[in-house]
Amino acid sequence: MTLILLAYLGGVLTIVSPCILPVLPFVFARGGRPFLTGTLPLLAGMVVMFAAVASLAAVGGGWAVSANQYGRIAAMVLLTLFAVTLLSRTLADILTRPLVALGNRLSGEAGAGSGIGASFLLGIATGLLWAPCAGPILGLVLTGAAISGASVQTTLLLLAYAAGAATSLALALLAGGRLFAAMKQSLGAGEWVRRALGVLVLAGVAAIAFGLDTGFLTRVSLASTSRFEQGLLDKFLPAKPVKTVAVAGSDLPVEGVIPELTGATGWLNTRPLTRDELAGKVVVVDFWTYSCINCLRALPYIRAWAAKYKDHGLVVLGVHAPEFAFEKDPANVRKAVADLGVTYPVALDSKLAIWQAFNNQYWPAHYFIDAMGRIRAHHFGEGEYDKSERIIQT
């Protein structure tokens, strides 16, 4: 029960995270509808679909990845149709009659009776495209799901997280709906507001389709909830303290030894590496995934360390540990690695085998390993890059 409550609180906090921005146009486009027939069904569809997709990802397998990919494409097509009907009735008429009818139902023009179903359908599409930032709470839920597989408990936790996000979005929608209503009434700009929402929905779909949302969000700084979430976890679900051994003449204790790197489902920029091959080298292990905004913000520093200290014996090893099903597709990861300019070795940890070997729980997470294969320090999340570099130099 405690974990379900924490998952709900983690979801509530997503309203201040940057990862909510790409789906806001889809949600606010229904902001002018009555709460019970417009907002509530939309948020319910979003909650149900997010939990279903995340639970499906826990099952694993290529079919789950493919199903998620096709579902995202269908969602983008659906939301594009919705945007077209908001932009122009004339433009909508150019489409074939079945598509126009579907678009009109989505925009609620076919009568009040279709409003609930249309809103729920749009919520399902939004849930397919929503990829929230994985803070400590969601990270704990997702990794637990991936490791233990789909279960009733996993689904309940994901539903609780999505319900928390829906709660904060509902409050924002209530305020936004009143604002839109005031604009329409005072300015007589109802049609222009409608078109502006259509533009925003199209922009959101395009950004997600071409991967522009992650690039934009890495430059957006909203309030970070990671420390608050971690504080909640430490209070209600305290982790076992890491056993360390002091080293004479050094401020850095020994936290353990680097585990075997077996279990990777593939490797990029290198042949498969082993623990023995890394002996005698200083190693930085970076757990990341290509759609994680926090990971992408840390990536320039990781790349800089790899280039700066390569000739001094440093090996940077990226471990790509997916949060969501679409991140398990090797082709997607390969493209992201090339686009992001990652040239150091990357292990594809789609089954989270290396993740479990390190007993990791965070995105991003950095482990600093000395030439004797001993883990001397770690850092979870963004920030403290100067401190991390000093550890490398030690």
GROMACS .gro file of C-alpha atoms in nm:
model
  394
    1MET     CA    1   0.000   0.000   0.000
    2THR     CA    2   0.288   0.235   0.081
    3LEU     CA    3   0.447   0.181  -0.260
    4ILE     CA    4   0.114   0.245  -0.436
    5LEU     CA    5   0.080   0.575  -0.250
    6LEU     CA    6   0.438   0.669  -0.341
    7ALA     CA    7   0.370   0.582  -0.705
    8TYR     CA    8   0.065   0.808  -0.701
    9LEU     CA    9   0.266   1.096  -0.550
   10GLY     CA   10   0.538   1.043  -0.809
   11GLY     CA   11   0.276   1.075  -1.081
   12VAL     CA   12   0.137   1.396  -0.931
   13LEU     CA   13   0.485   1.549  -0.948
   14THR     CA   14   0.517   1.489  -1.324
   15ILE     CA   15   0.329   1.814  -1.392
   16VAL     CA   16   0.650   2.004  -1.314
   17SER     CA   17   0.880   1.776  -1.516
   18PRO     CA   18   0.980   1.861  -1.876
   19CYS     CA   19   0.865   1.525  -2.013
   20ILE     CA   20   0.500   1.625  -1.974
   21LEU     CA   21   0.536   1.907  -2.228
   22PRO     CA   22   0.503   1.702  -2.553
   23VAL     CA   23   0.160   1.565  -2.457
   24LEU     CA   24   0.016   1.886  -2.311
   25PRO     CA   25  -0.125   2.003  -2.649
   26PHE     CA   26  -0.317   1.675  -2.684
   27VAL     CA   27  -0.468   1.716  -2.338
   28PHE     CA   28  -0.542   2.090  -2.353
   29ALA     CA   29  -0.707   2.055  -2.694
   30ARG     CA   30  -1.005   1.907  -2.506
   31GLY     CA   31  -0.984   2.168  -2.231
   32GLY     CA   32  -1.301   2.346  -2.336
   33ARG     CA   33  -1.520   2.036  -2.299
   34PRO     CA   34  -1.727   1.952  -1.989
   35PHE     CA   35  -1.520   1.771  -1.729
   36LEU     CA   36  -1.732   1.455  -1.709
   37THR     CA   37  -1.770   1.404  -2.085
   38GLY     CA   38  -1.441   1.551  -2.206
   39THR     CA   39  -1.160   1.577  -1.954
   40LEU     CA   40  -1.233   1.272  -1.737
   41PRO     CA   41  -1.265   1.018  -2.025
   42LEU     CA   42  -0.949   1.156  -2.188
   43LEU     CA   43  -0.745   1.122  -1.870
   44ALA     CA   44  -0.894   0.777  -1.803
   45GLY     CA   45  -0.787   0.661  -2.149
   46MET     CA   46  -0.439   0.801  -2.090
   47VAL     CA   47  -0.407   0.624  -1.754
   48VAL     CA   48  -0.529   0.286  -1.882
   49MET     CA   49  -0.313   0.289  -2.194
   50PHE     CA   50   0.006   0.400  -2.017
   51ALA     CA   51  -0.032   0.122  -1.761
   52ALA     CA   52  -0.111  -0.132  -2.034
   53VAL     CA   53   0.188  -0.034  -2.249
   54ALA     CA   54   0.431  -0.032  -1.955
   55SER     CA   55   0.300  -0.369  -1.836
   56LEU     CA   56   0.334  -0.507  -2.189
   57ALA     CA   57   0.695  -0.391  -2.197
   58ALA     CA   58   0.762  -0.599  -1.886
   59VAL     CA   59   0.660  -0.913  -2.076
   60GLY     CA   60   0.945  -0.848  -2.319
   61GLY     CA   61   0.995  -1.013  -2.654
   62GLY     CA   62   1.012  -0.874  -3.004
   63TRP     CA   63   0.635  -0.887  -3.047
   64ALA     CA   64   0.587  -0.649  -2.753
   65VAL     CA   65   0.833  -0.401  -2.902
   66SER     CA   66   0.662  -0.421  -3.244
   67ALA     CA   67   0.317  -0.381  -3.091
   68ASN     CA   68   0.431  -0.069  -2.909
   69GLN     CA   69   0.590   0.076  -3.224
   70TYR     CA   70   0.277   0.024  -3.436
   71GLY     CA   71   0.059   0.156  -3.157
   72ARG     CA   72   0.261   0.478  -3.142
   73ILE     CA   73   0.227   0.523  -3.519
   74ALA     CA   74  -0.150   0.470  -3.500
   75ALA     CA   75  -0.171   0.722  -3.215
   76MET     CA   76   0.016   0.984  -3.418
   77VAL     CA   77  -0.215   0.931  -3.717
   78LEU     CA   78  -0.520   0.963  -3.492
   79LEU     CA   79  -0.398   1.283  -3.330
   80THR     CA   80  -0.305   1.428  -3.670
   81LEU     CA   81  -0.663   1.374  -3.788
   82PHE     CA   82  -0.787   1.543  -3.473
   83ALA     CA   83  -0.557   1.842  -3.537
   84VAL     CA   84  -0.678   1.875  -3.898
   85THR     CA   85  -1.040   1.906  -3.787
   86LEU     CA   86  -0.936   2.178  -3.542
   87LEU     CA   87  -0.742   2.372  -3.805
   88SER     CA   88  -0.988   2.397  -4.089
   89ARG     CA   89  -1.323   2.255  -4.185
   90THR     CA   90  -1.233   2.312  -4.551
   91LEU     CA   91  -0.908   2.120  -4.514
   92ALA     CA   92  -1.092   1.841  -4.338
   93ASP     CA   93  -1.332   1.813  -4.633
   94ILE     CA   94  -1.040   1.733  -4.864
   95LEU     CA   95  -0.990   1.406  -4.680
   96THR     CA   96  -1.198   1.105  -4.771
   97ARG     CA   97  -1.540   1.084  -4.609
   98PRO     CA   98  -1.454   0.807  -4.359
   99LEU     CA   99  -1.155   1.003  -4.232
  100VAL     CA  100  -1.359   1.321  -4.209
  101ALA     CA  101  -1.625   1.139  -4.010
  102LEU     CA  102  -1.362   1.001  -3.773
  103GLY     CA  103  -1.200   1.342  -3.737
  104ASN     CA  104  -1.535   1.507  -3.666
  105ARG     CA  105  -1.615   1.250  -3.399
  106LEU     CA  106  -1.277   1.318  -3.238
  107SER     CA  107  -1.338   1.691  -3.233
  108GLY     CA  108  -1.680   1.634  -3.079
  109GLU     CA  109  -1.874   1.781  -3.372
  110ALA     CA  110  -2.087   1.472  -3.423
  111GLY     CA  111  -2.297   1.540  -3.115
  112ALA     CA  112  -2.272   1.515  -2.740
  113GLY     CA  113  -2.322   1.139  -2.743
  114SER     CA  114  -1.990   1.084  -2.918
  115GLY     CA  115  -1.796   1.312  -2.682
  116ILE     CA  116  -1.715   1.053  -2.415
  117GLY     CA  117  -1.595   0.789  -2.662
  118ALA     CA  118  -1.395   1.043  -2.862
  119SER     CA  119  -1.226   1.178  -2.551
  120PHE     CA  120  -1.142   0.828  -2.427
  121LEU     CA  121  -0.995   0.740  -2.769
  122LEU     CA  122  -0.780   1.052  -2.767
  123GLY     CA  123  -0.667   0.962  -2.415
  124ILE     CA  124  -0.559   0.619  -2.539
  125ALA     CA  125  -0.357   0.783  -2.816
  126THR     CA  126  -0.197   1.021  -2.566
  127GLY     CA  127  -0.110   0.733  -2.334
  128LEU     CA  128   0.068   0.555  -2.619
  129LEU     CA  129   0.292   0.857  -2.680
  130TRP     CA  130   0.353   0.967  -2.321
  131ALA     CA  131   0.704   0.883  -2.199
  132PRO     CA  132   0.742   1.042  -1.854
  133CYS     CA  133   1.078   1.128  -1.702
  134ALA     CA  134   1.177   0.838  -1.481
  135GLY     CA  135   1.254   0.981  -1.141
  136PRO     CA  136   1.346   0.756  -0.847
  137ILE     CA  137   0.986   0.643  -0.790
  138LEU     CA  138   0.896   0.556  -1.150
  139GLY     CA  139   1.243   0.407  -1.194
  140LEU     CA  140   1.177   0.172  -0.904
  141VAL     CA  141   0.839   0.071  -1.050
  142LEU     CA  142   0.966   0.020  -1.406
  143THR     CA  143   1.273  -0.178  -1.309
  144GLY     CA  144   1.067  -0.392  -1.074
  145ALA     CA  145   0.828  -0.462  -1.361
  146ALA     CA  146   1.109  -0.543  -1.604
  147ILE     CA  147   1.285  -0.775  -1.360
  148SER     CA  148   0.988  -0.959  -1.211
  149GLY     CA  149   0.765  -0.944  -1.518
  150ALA     CA  150   0.405  -0.836  -1.559
  151SER     CA  151   0.188  -0.889  -1.252
  152VAL     CA  152  -0.118  -0.748  -1.079
  153GLN     CA  153   0.104  -0.552  -0.841
  154THR     CA  154   0.305  -0.404  -1.128
  155THR     CA  155  -0.010  -0.297  -1.310
  156LEU     CA  156  -0.155  -0.141  -0.994
  157LEU     CA  157   0.164   0.058  -0.937
  158LEU     CA  158   0.166   0.183  -1.296
  159LEU     CA  159  -0.203   0.272  -1.272
  160ALA     CA  160  -0.135   0.461  -0.948
  161TYR     CA  161   0.150   0.655  -1.110
  162ALA     CA  162  -0.059   0.743  -1.416
  163ALA     CA  163  -0.356   0.835  -1.194
  164GLY     CA  164  -0.132   1.077  -1.005
  165ALA     CA  165  -0.027   1.241  -1.330
  166ALA     CA  166  -0.392   1.255  -1.439
  167THR     CA  167  -0.485   1.428  -1.113
  168SER     CA  168  -0.237   1.711  -1.165
  169LEU     CA  169  -0.334   1.738  -1.532
  170ALA     CA  170  -0.703   1.757  -1.437
  171LEU     CA  171  -0.633   2.052  -1.209
  172ALA     CA  172  -0.435   2.222  -1.484
  173LEU     CA  173  -0.714   2.153  -1.733
  174LEU     CA  174  -0.979   2.301  -1.507
  175ALA     CA  175  -0.779   2.622  -1.487
  176GLY     CA  176  -0.694   2.613  -1.858
  177GLY     CA  177  -1.054   2.549  -1.960
  178ARG     CA  178  -1.169   2.860  -1.777
  179LEU     CA  179  -0.894   3.061  -1.946
  180PHE     CA  180  -0.996   2.941  -2.292
  181ALA     CA  181  -1.361   3.014  -2.219
  182ALA     CA  182  -1.273   3.366  -2.105
  183MET     CA  183  -1.068   3.426  -2.422
  184LYS     CA  184  -1.351   3.310  -2.645
  185GLN     CA  185  -1.608   3.523  -2.465
  186SER     CA  186  -1.408   3.843  -2.423
  187LEU     CA  187  -1.219   3.842  -2.752
  188GLY     CA  188  -1.464   3.661  -2.975
  189ALA     CA  189  -1.168   3.450  -3.084
  190GLY     CA  190  -1.317   3.104  -3.051
  191GLU     CA  191  -1.220   2.995  -3.403
  192TRP     CA  192  -0.866   3.129  -3.365
  193VAL     CA  193  -0.822   2.952  -3.033
  194ARG     CA  194  -0.945   2.633  -3.200
  195ARG     CA  195  -0.693   2.671  -3.482
  196ALA     CA  196  -0.411   2.752  -3.243
  197LEU     CA  197  -0.482   2.430  -3.055
  198GLY     CA  198  -0.475   2.244  -3.386
  199VAL     CA  199  -0.132   2.390  -3.462
  200LEU     CA  200  -0.005   2.289  -3.119
  201VAL     CA  201  -0.135   1.933  -3.158
  202LEU     CA  202   0.032   1.903  -3.500
  203ALA     CA  203   0.354   2.044  -3.358
  204GLY     CA  204   0.343   1.792  -3.074
  205VAL     CA  205   0.289   1.499  -3.313
  206ALA     CA  206   0.569   1.617  -3.543
  207ALA     CA  207   0.809   1.665  -3.253
  208ILE     CA  208   0.747   1.312  -3.124
  209ALA     CA  209   0.755   1.158  -3.474
  210PHE     CA  210   1.093   1.310  -3.561
  211GLY     CA  211   1.243   1.285  -3.213
  212LEU     CA  212   1.262   1.662  -3.179
  213ASP     CA  213   1.094   1.657  -2.839
  214THR     CA  214   1.394   1.506  -2.662
  215GLY     CA  215   1.633   1.759  -2.815
  216PHE     CA  216   1.411   2.046  -2.705
  217LEU     CA  217   1.349   1.911  -2.357
  218THR     CA  218   1.720   1.873  -2.283
  219ARG     CA  219   1.737   2.253  -2.303
  220VAL     CA  220   1.429   2.313  -2.087
  221SER     CA  221   1.483   2.345  -1.713
  222LEU     CA  222   1.178   2.290  -1.498
  223ALA     CA  223   1.172   2.201  -1.131
  224SER     CA  224   1.349   1.875  -1.053
  225THR     CA  225   1.155   1.640  -0.828
  226SER     CA  226   1.426   1.374  -0.797
  227ARG     CA  227   1.550   1.482  -0.454
  228PHE     CA  228   1.198   1.508  -0.316
  229GLU     CA  229   1.107   1.166  -0.457
  230GLN     CA  230   1.426   1.014  -0.321
  231GLY     CA  231   1.347   1.166   0.018
  232LEU     CA  232   1.008   0.994   0.016
  233LEU     CA  233   1.165   0.661  -0.076
  234ASP     CA  234   1.433   0.695   0.191
  235LYS     CA  235   1.168   0.772   0.453
  236PHE     CA  236   0.913   0.504   0.369
  237LEU     CA  237   1.121   0.240   0.185
  238PRO     CA  238   1.479   0.281   0.309
  239ALA     CA  239   1.738   0.093   0.107
  240LYS     CA  240   2.004  -0.125   0.260
  241PRO     CA  241   2.320   0.082   0.315
  242VAL     CA  242   2.607   0.012   0.077
  243LYS     CA  243   2.889  -0.169   0.253
  244THR     CA  244   3.217   0.015   0.199
  245VAL     CA  245   3.578  -0.050   0.289
  246ALA     CA  246   3.813   0.239   0.363
  247VAL     CA  247   4.135   0.264   0.163
  248ALA     CA  248   4.447   0.404   0.326
  249GLY     CA  249   4.559   0.732   0.172
  250SER     CA  250   4.235   0.787  -0.021
  251ASP     CA  251   3.908   0.964   0.050
  252LEU     CA  252   3.725   0.719  -0.178
  253PRO     CA  253   3.611   0.393  -0.016
  254VAL     CA  254   3.564   0.064  -0.197
  255GLU     CA  255   3.193   0.003  -0.265
  256GLY     CA  256   3.240  -0.332  -0.435
  257VAL     CA  257   3.393  -0.478  -0.749
  258ILE     CA  258   3.282  -0.448  -1.108
  259PRO     CA  259   3.055  -0.744  -1.191
  260GLU     CA  260   3.071  -0.954  -1.505
  261LEU     CA  261   2.924  -0.786  -1.813
  262THR     CA  262   2.735  -1.094  -1.926
  263GLY     CA  263   2.372  -1.070  -2.027
  264ALA     CA  264   2.398  -0.785  -2.277
  265THR     CA  265   2.171  -0.842  -2.577
  266GLY     CA  266   2.410  -0.661  -2.810
  267TRP     CA  267   2.701  -0.421  -2.834
  268LEU     CA  268   2.759  -0.100  -3.028
  269ASN     CA  269   3.092   0.061  -3.122
  270THR     CA  270   3.282  -0.244  -3.001
  271ARG     CA  271   3.295  -0.620  -2.987
  272PRO     CA  272   3.159  -0.773  -2.664
  273LEU     CA  273   3.370  -0.668  -2.367
  274THR     CA  274   3.447  -0.866  -2.053
  275ARG     CA  275   3.544  -0.765  -1.703
  276ASP     CA  276   3.893  -0.911  -1.748
  277GLU     CA  277   3.955  -0.696  -2.056
  278LEU     CA  278   3.892  -0.382  -1.851
  279ALA     CA  279   4.149  -0.477  -1.586
  280GLY     CA  280   4.417  -0.212  -1.548
  281LYS     CA  281   4.192   0.066  -1.678
  282VAL     CA  282   3.986   0.331  -1.505
  283VAL     CA  283   3.624   0.276  -1.609
  284VAL     CA  284   3.314   0.495  -1.597
  285VAL     CA  285   2.993   0.297  -1.639
  286ASP     CA  286   2.699   0.512  -1.750
  287PHE     CA  287   2.348   0.364  -1.724
  288TRP     CA  288   2.125   0.556  -1.963
  289THR     CA  289   1.850   0.531  -2.224
  290TYR     CA  290   1.804   0.746  -2.531
  291SER     CA  291   1.467   0.902  -2.448
  292CYS     CA  292   1.556   0.984  -2.086
  293ILE     CA  293   1.585   1.364  -2.066
  294ASN     CA  294   1.805   1.354  -1.756
  295CYS     CA  295   2.036   1.105  -1.929
  296LEU     CA  296   2.063   1.325  -2.238
  297ARG     CA  297   2.150   1.628  -2.028
  298ALA     CA  298   2.437   1.435  -1.869
  299LEU     CA  299   2.557   1.290  -2.200
  300PRO     CA  300   2.774   1.587  -2.316
  301TYR     CA  301   2.981   1.554  -1.998
  302ILE     CA  302   3.020   1.178  -2.047
  303ARG     CA  303   3.133   1.231  -2.407
  304ALA     CA  304   3.378   1.500  -2.296
  305TRP     CA  305   3.535   1.271  -2.033
  306ALA     CA  306   3.567   0.990  -2.287
  307ALA     CA  307   3.752   1.216  -2.530
  308LYS     CA  308   3.964   1.402  -2.273
  309TYR     CA  309   4.093   1.101  -2.079
  310LYS     CA  310   4.098   0.833  -2.348
  311ASP     CA  311   4.476   0.855  -2.388
  312HIS     CA  312   4.516   0.836  -2.009
  313GLY     CA  313   4.360   0.490  -1.983
  314LEU     CA  314   3.995   0.583  -1.922
  315VAL     CA  315   3.725   0.361  -2.069
  316VAL     CA  316   3.369   0.492  -2.075
  317LEU     CA  317   3.111   0.215  -2.102
  318GLY     CA  318   2.755   0.311  -2.177
  319VAL     CA  319   2.491   0.062  -2.064
  320HIS     CA  320   2.167   0.128  -2.250
  321ALA     CA  321   1.893   0.009  -2.013
  322PRO     CA  322   1.548   0.077  -2.164
  323GLU     CA  323   1.261   0.229  -1.968
  324PHE     CA  324   0.993   0.164  -2.232
  325ALA     CA  325   0.930  -0.101  -2.498
  326PHE     CA  326   1.025   0.114  -2.799
  327GLU     CA  327   1.371   0.167  -2.646
  328LYS     CA  328   1.441  -0.207  -2.674
  329ASP     CA  329   1.454  -0.193  -3.054
  330PRO     CA  330   1.826  -0.222  -3.147
  331ALA     CA  331   1.771  -0.015  -3.462
  332ASN     CA  332   1.630   0.272  -3.256
  333VAL     CA  333   1.926   0.259  -3.016
  334ARG     CA  334   2.177   0.237  -3.302
  335LYS     CA  335   2.027   0.546  -3.465
  336ALA     CA  336   2.021   0.736  -3.136
  337VAL     CA  337   2.385   0.649  -3.062
  338ALA     CA  338   2.487   0.779  -3.405
  339ASP     CA  339   2.272   1.093  -3.381
  340LEU     CA  340   2.401   1.174  -3.032
  341GLY     CA  341   2.766   1.134  -3.130
  342VAL     CA  342   2.833   0.849  -2.887
  343THR     CA  343   3.153   0.678  -3.004
  344TYR     CA  344   3.251   0.484  -2.691
  345PRO     CA  345   3.132   0.124  -2.629
  346VAL     CA  346   2.763   0.077  -2.552
  347ALA     CA  347   2.615  -0.244  -2.414
  348LEU     CA  348   2.249  -0.308  -2.497
  349ASP     CA  349   2.101  -0.421  -2.166
  350SER     CA  350   1.745  -0.487  -2.282
  351LYS     CA  351   1.695  -0.761  -2.022
  352LEU     CA  352   1.850  -0.545  -1.746
  353ALA     CA  353   2.105  -0.815  -1.667
  354ILE     CA  354   2.395  -0.571  -1.618
  355TRP     CA  355   2.158  -0.334  -1.436
  356GLN     CA  356   2.080  -0.609  -1.183
  357ALA     CA  357   2.446  -0.707  -1.152
  358PHE     CA  358   2.523  -0.350  -1.040
  359ASN     CA  359   2.207  -0.343  -0.826
  360ASN     CA  360   2.124  -0.016  -1.000
  361GLN     CA  361   1.793   0.172  -0.968
  362TYR     CA  362   1.846   0.503  -1.148
  363TRP     CA  363   1.863   0.679  -1.486
  364PRO     CA  364   2.124   0.813  -1.529
  365ALA     CA  365   2.367   0.641  -1.294
  366HIS     CA  366   2.746   0.665  -1.308
  367TYR     CA  367   2.983   0.417  -1.145
  368PHE     CA  368   3.354   0.498  -1.115
  369ILE     CA  369   3.585   0.196  -1.117
  370ASP     CA  370   3.959   0.201  -1.053
  371ALA     CA  371   4.233   0.010  -1.237
  372MET     CA  372   4.198  -0.280  -0.994
  373GLY     CA  373   3.831  -0.328  -1.084
  374ARG     CA  374   3.700  -0.179  -0.759
  375ILE     CA  375   3.393   0.049  -0.754
  376ARG     CA  376   3.518   0.361  -0.577
  377ALA     CA  377   3.225   0.601  -0.620
  378HIS     CA  378   2.886   0.646  -0.782
  379HIS     CA  379   2.655   0.931  -0.876
  380PHE     CA  380   2.283   0.912  -0.946
  381GLY     CA  381   2.099   1.168  -1.158
  382GLU     CA  382   2.225   1.493  -1.307
  383GLY     CA  383   2.472   1.743  -1.168
  384GLU     CA  384   2.798   1.745  -0.972
  385TYR     CA  385   2.998   1.699  -1.294
  386ASP     CA  386   3.308   1.875  -1.157
  387LYS     CA  387   3.307   1.640  -0.859
  388SER     CA  388   3.271   1.340  -1.091
  389GLU     CA  389   3.562   1.457  -1.304
  390ARG     CA  390   3.780   1.495  -0.996
  391ILE     CA  391   3.701   1.134  -0.909
  392ILE     CA  392   3.822   1.030  -1.256
  393GLN     CA  393   4.142   1.227  -1.203
  394THR     CA  394   4.210   1.070  -0.862
   0.00000   0.00000   0.00000
